[in-house]
Short mmCIF file of C-alpha atoms and ligand atoms in Angstrom, two decimals:
data_model
loop_
_atom_site.label_atom_id
_atom_site.label_comp_id
_atom_site.label_asym_id
_atom_site.label_seq_id
_atom_site.Cartn_x
_atom_site.Cartn_y
_atom_site.Cartn_z
CA MET O 336 -7.65 -17.15 -11.99
CA ARG O 337 -9.45 -18.94 -9.37
CA ALA O 338 -9.49 -18.69 -5.67
CA GLY O 339 -7.89 -21.75 -3.90
CA ASP O 340 -6.03 -23.04 -7.00
CA ILE O 341 -2.62 -23.03 -5.16
CA ALA O 342 -0.87 -26.21 -5.57
CA GLU O 343 0.20 -28.03 -2.09
CA SER O 344 3.68 -28.36 -3.10
CA THR O 345 3.59 -24.64 -4.30
CA VAL O 346 2.57 -23.75 -0.50
CA MET O 347 5.35 -26.03 1.05
CA GLU O 348 8.30 -24.15 -0.92
CA LEU O 349 6.81 -20.73 0.98
CA PHE O 350 7.86 -22.97 4.29
CA LYS O 351 11.24 -23.67 2.99
CA VAL O 352 13.00 -20.23 2.58
CA ASN O 353 15.10 -19.25 5.31
CA ASP O 354 13.99 -15.93 6.39
CA TYR O 355 11.32 -14.07 8.58
CA ASP O 356 9.22 -12.89 5.70
CA CYS O 357 5.50 -13.40 5.56
CA PRO O 358 4.97 -15.86 3.09
CA VAL O 359 1.68 -14.68 2.15
CA CYS O 360 3.30 -11.13 1.36
CA ARG O 361 6.08 -12.52 -0.32
CA ALA O 362 4.09 -14.38 -2.71
CA VAL O 363 1.57 -12.01 -3.20
CA ASN O 364 4.32 -9.52 -3.84
CA ASP O 365 6.33 -11.63 -6.46
CA ALA O 366 3.13 -12.62 -8.42
CA SER O 367 2.50 -9.14 -8.87
CA ILE O 368 6.27 -8.01 -9.78
CA ALA O 369 6.41 -11.00 -12.08
CA TRP O 370 2.97 -10.02 -13.74
CA LEU O 371 4.12 -6.24 -14.03
CA SER O 372 7.42 -7.23 -15.27
CA SER O 373 6.23 -9.40 -17.77
CA VAL O 374 3.77 -6.50 -19.12
CA LEU O 375 6.71 -4.03 -19.19
CA ALA O 376 9.34 -5.87 -20.97
CA ASP O 377 6.45 -6.32 -23.86
CA LEU O 378 4.50 -3.47 -23.49
CA LEU O 379 3.19 -3.36 -27.11
CA HIS O 380 2.31 -6.54 -27.57
CA ASN O 381 0.60 -7.10 -24.23
CA PHE O 382 -2.49 -5.59 -24.96
CA GLU O 383 -5.20 -6.83 -22.69
CA SER O 384 -3.10 -6.34 -19.61
CA ARG O 385 -1.82 -2.85 -20.57
CA GLU O 386 -5.65 -1.98 -21.05
CA LYS O 387 -6.48 -3.24 -17.32
CA LEU O 388 -3.34 -1.10 -16.10
CA LEU O 389 -4.39 1.97 -18.30
CA GLN O 390 -8.36 1.68 -17.16
CA GLY O 391 -7.72 2.04 -13.73
CA GLY O 392 -4.66 3.80 -13.30
CA LEU O 393 -2.23 3.60 -10.41
CA CYS O 394 -2.46 3.66 -6.81
CA GLN O 395 0.70 5.36 -4.53
CA THR O 396 1.85 2.08 -3.69
CA HIS O 397 1.88 0.50 -7.54
CA ARG O 398 3.58 3.93 -8.67
CA GLY O 399 6.14 3.37 -6.40
CA LYS O 400 6.65 -0.63 -7.05
CA ILE O 401 6.78 0.20 -11.25
CA VAL O 402 9.60 3.03 -10.25
CA SER O 403 11.59 0.43 -8.21
CA LEU O 404 11.08 -2.28 -10.70
CA ALA O 405 12.23 0.02 -13.39
CA ARG O 406 15.59 1.12 -11.80
CA SER O 407 16.49 -2.51 -10.21
CA THR O 408 15.72 -4.16 -13.81
CA SER O 409 17.84 -3.25 -16.48
CA ASP O 410 16.39 -4.83 -18.87
CA ILE O 411 12.85 -2.59 -18.44
CA GLY O 412 14.17 0.50 -17.66
CA GLY O 413 12.13 3.65 -17.83
CA LEU O 414 11.06 3.69 -21.35
CA PRO O 415 8.00 1.20 -20.77
CA VAL O 416 7.15 3.39 -18.30
CA ALA O 417 7.22 6.57 -19.86
CA MET O 418 5.25 5.03 -22.63
CA LEU O 419 2.46 3.16 -20.11
CA LEU O 420 2.23 6.71 -18.46
CA GLU O 421 2.14 9.01 -21.52
CA GLU O 422 -1.03 7.05 -22.74
CA MET O 423 -2.39 6.79 -18.65
CA LEU O 424 -2.03 10.48 -18.60
CA GLU O 425 -3.81 11.07 -22.27
CA ARG O 426 -6.60 9.37 -21.10
CA GLN O 427 -6.71 10.46 -17.55
CA LEU O 428 -6.49 14.37 -18.89
CA LYS O 429 -9.50 13.49 -21.40
CA ALA O 430 -11.60 12.15 -18.31
CA LEU O 431 -10.55 15.51 -16.09
CA GLU O 432 -11.84 17.38 -19.35
CA ASN O 433 -15.16 15.51 -19.92
CA SER O 434 -16.17 15.24 -16.28
CA GLY O 435 -18.46 17.66 -14.85
CA LYS O 436 -17.29 19.25 -12.03
CA ARG O 437 -19.79 17.70 -9.11
CA ARG O 438 -19.69 14.42 -10.93
CA PHE O 439 -15.79 14.03 -11.47
CA PHE O 440 -15.42 15.35 -7.41
CA ARG O 441 -17.86 13.18 -6.17
CA LYS O 442 -16.33 9.91 -7.88
CA ASN O 443 -12.71 10.32 -7.09
CA ASN O 444 -13.22 12.12 -3.93
CA LYS O 445 -12.95 8.56 -1.80
CA THR O 446 -9.88 7.64 -0.18
CA HIS O 447 -9.84 4.40 -1.38
CA SER O 448 -11.28 4.46 -5.03
CA LYS O 449 -9.57 1.26 -5.57
CA THR O 450 -9.43 1.23 -9.32
CA CYS O 451 -5.71 0.51 -9.60
CA TYR O 452 -5.69 -3.11 -11.44
CA LEU O 453 -2.63 -4.18 -9.75
CA CYS O 454 -4.20 -3.68 -6.33
CA SER O 455 -7.34 -5.99 -7.45
CA PHE O 456 -4.75 -8.65 -8.64
CA GLU O 457 -3.44 -8.25 -5.54
CA LYS O 458 -6.23 -8.88 -3.56
CA GLU O 459 -7.04 -12.02 -5.94
CA THR O 460 -3.93 -13.54 -5.30
CA GLU O 461 -3.60 -12.89 -1.52
CA MET O 462 -7.08 -14.44 -1.03
CA ARG O 463 -5.78 -17.48 -2.86
CA TYR O 464 -2.78 -18.32 -0.34
CA ILE O 465 -5.17 -17.48 2.48
CA ILE O 466 -7.71 -20.14 1.16
CA ALA O 467 -4.60 -22.67 0.45
CA LEU O 468 -2.80 -21.88 3.60
CA GLN O 469 -6.31 -22.64 5.10
CA SER O 470 -6.90 -25.54 3.73
CA ALA O 471 -2.98 -26.73 3.84
CA PHE O 472 -3.01 -26.23 7.64
CA ARG O 473 -5.40 -29.01 8.08
CA LYS O 474 -2.77 -31.61 7.49
CA ALA O 475 -0.01 -32.00 9.91
CA GLU O 476 2.84 -31.82 7.69
CA PHE O 477 1.98 -28.59 6.85
CA ARG O 478 1.37 -27.52 10.25
CA ARG O 479 4.79 -29.06 11.18
CA ALA O 480 6.50 -27.52 8.00
CA TYR O 481 5.29 -24.05 9.17
CA GLU O 482 6.56 -24.77 13.07
CA GLU O 483 9.91 -25.39 11.71
CA THR O 484 10.24 -22.53 9.21
CA SER O 485 11.34 -19.14 10.20
CA ARG O 486 9.15 -17.38 8.26
CA ILE O 487 6.48 -15.71 10.19
CA ILE O 488 2.79 -14.80 8.87
CA CYS O 489 2.13 -11.24 9.29
CA ILE O 490 -0.34 -10.18 11.82
CA ASP O 491 -3.00 -8.89 9.02
CA HIS O 492 -2.97 -12.05 6.92
CA SER O 493 -3.02 -13.88 10.69
CA VAL O 494 -6.30 -12.40 11.01
CA MET O 495 -7.23 -13.19 7.66
CA ILE O 496 -6.31 -17.00 8.37
CA LEU O 497 -7.91 -16.97 11.55
CA GLY O 498 -11.32 -15.81 10.57
CA ARG O 499 -11.38 -18.85 8.20
CA LEU O 500 -10.07 -21.67 10.08
CA THR O 501 -12.38 -24.04 12.45
CA ALA O 502 -9.92 -25.21 14.96
CA THR O 503 -7.88 -21.74 15.87
CA GLU O 504 -5.89 -23.20 19.28
CA TRP O 505 -2.87 -24.49 17.12
CA PHE O 506 -2.34 -21.43 14.75
CA LYS O 507 -2.75 -18.90 17.78
CA GLU O 508 0.12 -20.99 19.67
CA ILE O 509 2.54 -20.92 16.94
CA GLN O 510 1.91 -17.62 16.03
CA LYS O 511 2.38 -16.85 19.79
CA LYS O 512 5.51 -18.71 19.96
CA LYS O 513 6.90 -17.08 16.54
CA TYR O 514 5.90 -13.83 18.04
CA ARG O 515 7.45 -13.74 21.08
CA PHE O 516 10.81 -14.65 19.67
CA MET O 517 10.56 -11.50 17.33
CA LEU O 518 9.55 -9.39 20.66
CA THR O 519 12.62 -11.11 22.46
CA GLN O 520 15.23 -10.17 19.37
CA LEU O 521 13.79 -6.54 19.60
CA GLY O 522 14.33 -6.38 23.03
CA HIS O 523 17.61 -7.37 22.90
CA TYR O 524 18.22 -5.05 20.10
CA ILE O 525 17.09 -2.12 22.30
CA SER O 526 18.64 -3.31 25.30
CA LYS O 527 22.14 -3.06 23.36
CA HIS O 528 21.76 0.72 23.11
CA ASP O 529 21.83 1.04 26.75
CA TYR O 530 25.66 2.48 27.32
CA ARG O 531 26.42 -0.09 29.89
CA ASN O 532 25.87 -2.94 27.74
CA LYS O 533 28.79 -3.93 26.03
CA GLU O 534 27.87 -6.63 23.93
CA PRO O 535 28.16 -5.99 20.12
CA PHE O 536 25.23 -6.21 17.89
CA GLY O 537 24.30 -9.23 16.15
CA GLU O 538 21.39 -10.37 14.30
CA GLU O 539 19.09 -8.94 16.53
CA ALA O 540 19.83 -5.60 14.60
CA LEU O 541 18.02 -6.78 11.73
CA PHE O 542 14.56 -7.36 13.38
CA TRP O 543 13.18 -4.03 13.95
CA LYS O 544 13.33 -4.20 10.14
CA ILE O 545 11.46 -7.38 9.71
CA ALA O 546 8.94 -6.35 12.60
CA THR O 547 7.98 -3.43 10.20
CA LYS O 548 6.78 -6.13 7.53
CA LEU O 549 5.13 -7.99 10.01
CA THR O 550 3.06 -5.74 12.41
CA GLY O 551 -0.54 -5.17 10.87
CA GLU O 552 -3.09 -2.62 10.87
CA ILE O 553 -5.37 -3.85 13.76
CA GLU O 554 -7.23 -1.75 16.26
CA THR O 555 -6.18 -2.60 19.93
CA LYS O 556 -7.35 -0.77 23.37
CA GLY O 557 -4.51 -0.58 25.65
ZN1 ZN K 912 1.49 -11.03 5.41
ZN1 ZN K 913 -2.18 -0.19 -6.46
#
Protein backbone atom coordinates (compact mmCIF):
# COMPACT_ATOMS: atom_id res chain seq x y z
CA MET A 1 0.00 0.00 0.00
CA ARG A 2 1.48 3.32 -1.01
CA ALA A 3 0.54 6.73 0.28
CA GLY A 4 -1.46 8.95 -2.04
CA ASP A 5 -2.96 6.25 -4.23
CA ILE A 6 -6.65 6.83 -3.49
CA ALA A 7 -8.64 7.43 -6.69
CA GLU A 8 -10.42 10.78 -7.08
CA SER A 9 -13.70 8.93 -7.59
CA THR A 10 -13.24 7.31 -4.15
CA VAL A 11 -12.70 10.72 -2.59
CA MET A 12 -15.84 12.01 -4.30
CA GLU A 13 -17.84 9.07 -2.93
CA LEU A 14 -16.87 10.12 0.60
CA PHE A 15 -18.73 13.39 0.10
CA LYS A 16 -21.88 11.81 -1.29
CA VAL A 17 -23.01 10.34 2.02
CA ASN A 18 -25.70 12.05 4.01
CA ASP A 19 -24.35 12.01 7.56
CA TYR A 20 -22.10 14.21 9.69
CA ASP A 21 -19.19 11.79 10.03
CA CYS A 22 -15.62 12.72 9.24
CA PRO A 23 -14.89 11.24 5.79
CA VAL A 24 -11.33 10.29 6.79
CA CYS A 25 -12.36 8.63 10.07
CA ARG A 26 -15.06 6.68 8.26
CA ALA A 27 -12.81 5.58 5.40
CA VAL A 28 -10.10 4.46 7.84
CA ASN A 29 -12.56 2.60 10.05
CA ASP A 30 -14.25 0.92 7.08
CA ALA A 31 -10.88 -0.19 5.66
CA SER A 32 -9.76 -1.57 9.00
CA ILE A 33 -13.03 -3.43 9.61
CA ALA A 34 -12.95 -4.85 6.07
CA TRP A 35 -9.36 -6.07 6.54
CA LEU A 36 -10.11 -7.59 9.93
CA SER A 37 -13.33 -9.23 8.71
CA SER A 38 -11.56 -10.90 5.82
CA VAL A 39 -8.79 -12.17 8.12
CA LEU A 40 -11.22 -13.53 10.72
CA ALA A 41 -13.58 -15.01 8.13
CA ASP A 42 -10.83 -17.35 6.94
CA LEU A 43 -8.29 -17.29 9.73
CA LEU A 44 -6.54 -20.54 8.91
CA HIS A 45 -5.76 -19.63 5.31
CA ASN A 46 -4.86 -15.99 5.88
CA PHE A 47 -1.47 -16.95 7.18
CA GLU A 48 0.36 -13.73 6.36
CA SER A 49 -2.27 -11.40 7.82
CA ARG A 50 -2.76 -13.58 10.89
CA GLU A 51 0.97 -13.47 11.48
CA LYS A 52 0.92 -9.66 11.35
CA LEU A 53 -1.74 -9.57 14.07
CA LEU A 54 0.02 -12.19 16.16
CA GLN A 55 3.41 -10.50 16.09
CA GLY A 56 2.30 -7.13 17.40
CA GLY A 57 -0.58 -8.10 19.69
CA LEU A 58 -3.63 -5.87 20.01
CA CYS A 59 -4.05 -2.47 21.61
CA GLN A 60 -7.10 -1.73 23.75
CA THR A 61 -8.98 0.03 20.92
CA HIS A 62 -8.55 -2.87 18.54
CA ARG A 63 -9.36 -5.48 21.14
CA GLY A 64 -12.67 -3.63 21.45
CA LYS A 65 -13.08 -3.49 17.67
CA ILE A 66 -12.55 -7.23 17.34
CA VAL A 67 -15.16 -7.95 20.01
CA SER A 68 -17.77 -5.67 18.46
CA LEU A 69 -17.06 -7.08 15.00
CA ALA A 70 -17.41 -10.66 16.23
CA ARG A 71 -20.64 -9.78 18.01
CA SER A 72 -22.20 -7.88 15.12
CA THR A 73 -21.26 -10.23 12.30
CA SER A 74 -22.94 -13.59 12.59
CA ASP A 75 -20.66 -15.35 10.10
CA ILE A 76 -17.61 -14.39 12.19
CA GLY A 77 -18.71 -14.93 15.79
CA GLY A 78 -16.43 -15.82 18.68
CA LEU A 79 -14.60 -18.84 17.26
CA PRO A 80 -11.95 -17.16 15.06
CA VAL A 81 -11.37 -14.58 17.80
CA ALA A 82 -10.85 -17.37 20.32
CA MET A 83 -8.42 -19.13 17.96
CA LEU A 84 -6.49 -15.94 17.27
CA LEU A 85 -6.27 -15.00 20.93
CA GLU A 86 -5.29 -18.51 21.93
CA GLU A 87 -2.24 -18.36 19.71
CA MET A 88 -1.54 -14.73 20.64
CA LEU A 89 -1.65 -15.48 24.35
CA GLU A 90 0.57 -18.56 23.94
CA ARG A 91 3.17 -16.38 22.26
CA GLN A 92 2.80 -13.53 24.72
CA LEU A 93 3.14 -15.91 27.63
CA LYS A 94 6.32 -17.28 26.09
CA ALA A 95 7.59 -13.72 25.63
CA LEU A 96 6.89 -13.05 29.30
CA GLU A 97 8.79 -16.17 30.32
CA ASN A 98 11.75 -15.46 28.05
CA SER A 99 12.18 -11.87 29.05
CA GLY A 100 14.59 -10.85 31.73
CA LYS A 101 12.71 -8.79 34.28
CA ARG A 102 14.46 -5.52 33.52
CA ARG A 103 14.57 -5.81 29.77
CA PHE A 104 10.90 -6.73 29.44
CA PHE A 105 9.81 -3.98 31.75
CA ARG A 106 11.81 -1.33 29.91
CA LYS A 107 10.58 -2.42 26.49
CA ASN A 108 6.93 -2.60 27.44
CA ASN A 109 6.57 0.15 29.94
CA LYS A 110 5.95 2.86 27.35
CA THR A 111 2.34 3.95 27.27
CA HIS A 112 2.34 3.92 23.47
CA SER A 113 4.54 1.04 22.47
CA LYS A 114 2.42 0.78 19.26
CA THR A 115 3.14 -2.71 18.10
CA CYS A 116 -0.53 -3.40 17.26
CA TYR A 117 -0.67 -4.10 13.51
CA LEU A 118 -4.15 -2.61 13.14
CA CYS A 119 -2.86 0.68 14.53
CA SER A 120 -0.14 0.86 11.89
CA PHE A 121 -2.61 -0.25 9.20
CA GLU A 122 -4.95 2.59 10.21
CA LYS A 123 -2.11 5.14 10.39
CA GLU A 124 -1.05 4.25 6.88
CA THR A 125 -4.60 4.29 5.52
CA GLU A 126 -5.24 7.62 7.25
CA MET A 127 -2.18 9.17 5.59
CA ARG A 128 -3.30 7.93 2.17
CA TYR A 129 -6.67 9.65 2.63
CA ILE A 130 -5.14 12.85 3.98
CA ILE A 131 -2.85 13.08 0.94
CA ALA A 132 -5.79 12.28 -1.37
CA LEU A 133 -7.91 15.05 0.18
CA GLN A 134 -5.09 17.56 0.14
CA SER A 135 -4.59 16.97 -3.55
CA ALA A 136 -8.35 16.84 -4.32
CA PHE A 137 -8.92 20.21 -2.60
CA ARG A 138 -6.73 21.86 -5.22
CA LYS A 139 -9.66 21.35 -7.61
CA ALA A 140 -12.80 23.49 -7.49
CA GLU A 141 -15.18 20.52 -8.00
CA PHE A 142 -13.87 18.80 -4.86
CA ARG A 143 -13.98 22.00 -2.82
CA ARG A 144 -17.59 22.47 -3.94
CA ALA A 145 -18.46 18.85 -3.14
CA TYR A 146 -17.08 19.29 0.39
CA GLU A 147 -18.96 22.57 0.82
CA GLU A 148 -22.19 20.85 -0.18
CA THR A 149 -21.88 17.63 1.82
CA SER A 150 -23.16 17.37 5.36
CA ARG A 151 -19.97 15.47 6.27
CA ILE A 152 -17.47 17.31 8.43
CA ILE A 153 -13.73 16.62 8.59
CA CYS A 154 -12.94 16.12 12.29
CA ILE A 155 -10.63 18.48 14.17
CA ASP A 156 -7.67 16.09 14.26
CA HIS A 157 -7.87 15.43 10.52
CA SER A 158 -8.38 19.15 9.86
CA VAL A 159 -5.07 19.78 11.61
CA MET A 160 -3.37 17.17 9.42
CA ILE A 161 -4.87 18.57 6.22
CA LEU A 162 -4.08 22.18 7.17
CA GLY A 163 -0.47 21.22 7.73
CA ARG A 164 -0.24 20.02 4.14
CA LEU A 165 -2.22 22.71 2.28
CA THR A 166 -0.40 25.59 0.65
CA ALA A 167 -3.52 27.79 0.50
CA THR A 168 -5.34 27.38 3.81
CA GLU A 169 -7.96 30.17 3.68
CA TRP A 170 -10.71 28.25 1.91
CA PHE A 171 -10.35 25.25 4.20
CA LYS A 172 -10.39 27.38 7.36
CA GLU A 173 -13.51 29.20 6.16
CA ILE A 174 -15.50 26.08 5.29
CA GLN A 175 -14.50 24.38 8.54
CA LYS A 176 -15.57 27.43 10.49
CA LYS A 177 -18.94 27.34 8.72
CA LYS A 178 -19.48 23.63 9.37
CA TYR A 179 -18.45 23.83 13.03
CA ARG A 180 -20.61 26.93 13.59
CA PHE A 181 -23.56 24.87 12.38
CA MET A 182 -22.56 22.10 14.80
CA LEU A 183 -22.29 24.58 17.69
CA THR A 184 -25.70 26.03 16.85
CA GLN A 185 -27.23 22.55 17.04
CA LEU A 186 -25.52 21.89 20.38
CA GLY A 187 -26.82 25.24 21.60
CA HIS A 188 -30.40 24.35 20.59
CA TYR A 189 -30.10 21.00 22.36
CA ILE A 190 -28.79 22.61 25.53
CA SER A 191 -31.41 25.37 25.55
CA LYS A 192 -34.26 22.88 25.12
CA HIS A 193 -33.35 21.45 28.51
CA ASP A 194 -34.53 24.69 30.06
CA TYR A 195 -37.95 23.98 31.57
CA ARG A 196 -39.28 27.25 30.14
CA ASN A 197 -38.52 26.02 26.64
CA LYS A 198 -41.58 24.06 25.49
CA GLU A 199 -40.33 23.19 22.02
CA PRO A 200 -40.00 19.45 21.37
CA PHE A 201 -36.59 17.92 20.68
CA GLY A 202 -35.68 17.51 17.03
CA GLU A 203 -32.58 16.59 15.06
CA GLU A 204 -30.42 18.71 17.39
CA ALA A 205 -30.72 15.91 19.97
CA LEU A 206 -28.33 13.85 17.84
CA PHE A 207 -25.56 16.40 17.83
CA TRP A 208 -23.83 15.71 21.12
CA LYS A 209 -22.99 12.26 19.75
CA ILE A 210 -21.87 13.70 16.42
CA ALA A 211 -19.75 16.30 18.21
CA THR A 212 -18.08 13.54 20.21
CA LYS A 213 -16.82 12.00 16.98
CA LEU A 214 -15.52 15.29 15.57
CA THR A 215 -13.83 16.85 18.60
CA GLY A 216 -10.07 16.43 18.54
CA GLU A 217 -7.16 16.23 20.86
CA ILE A 218 -5.38 19.53 20.48
CA GLU A 219 -4.05 21.88 23.07
CA THR A 220 -5.90 25.17 23.46
CA LYS A 221 -5.41 28.02 25.88
CA GLY A 222 -8.32 29.83 27.49
ZN1 LIG B 1 -11.46 12.30 11.16
ZN1 LIG C 1 -4.36 -0.91 17.69
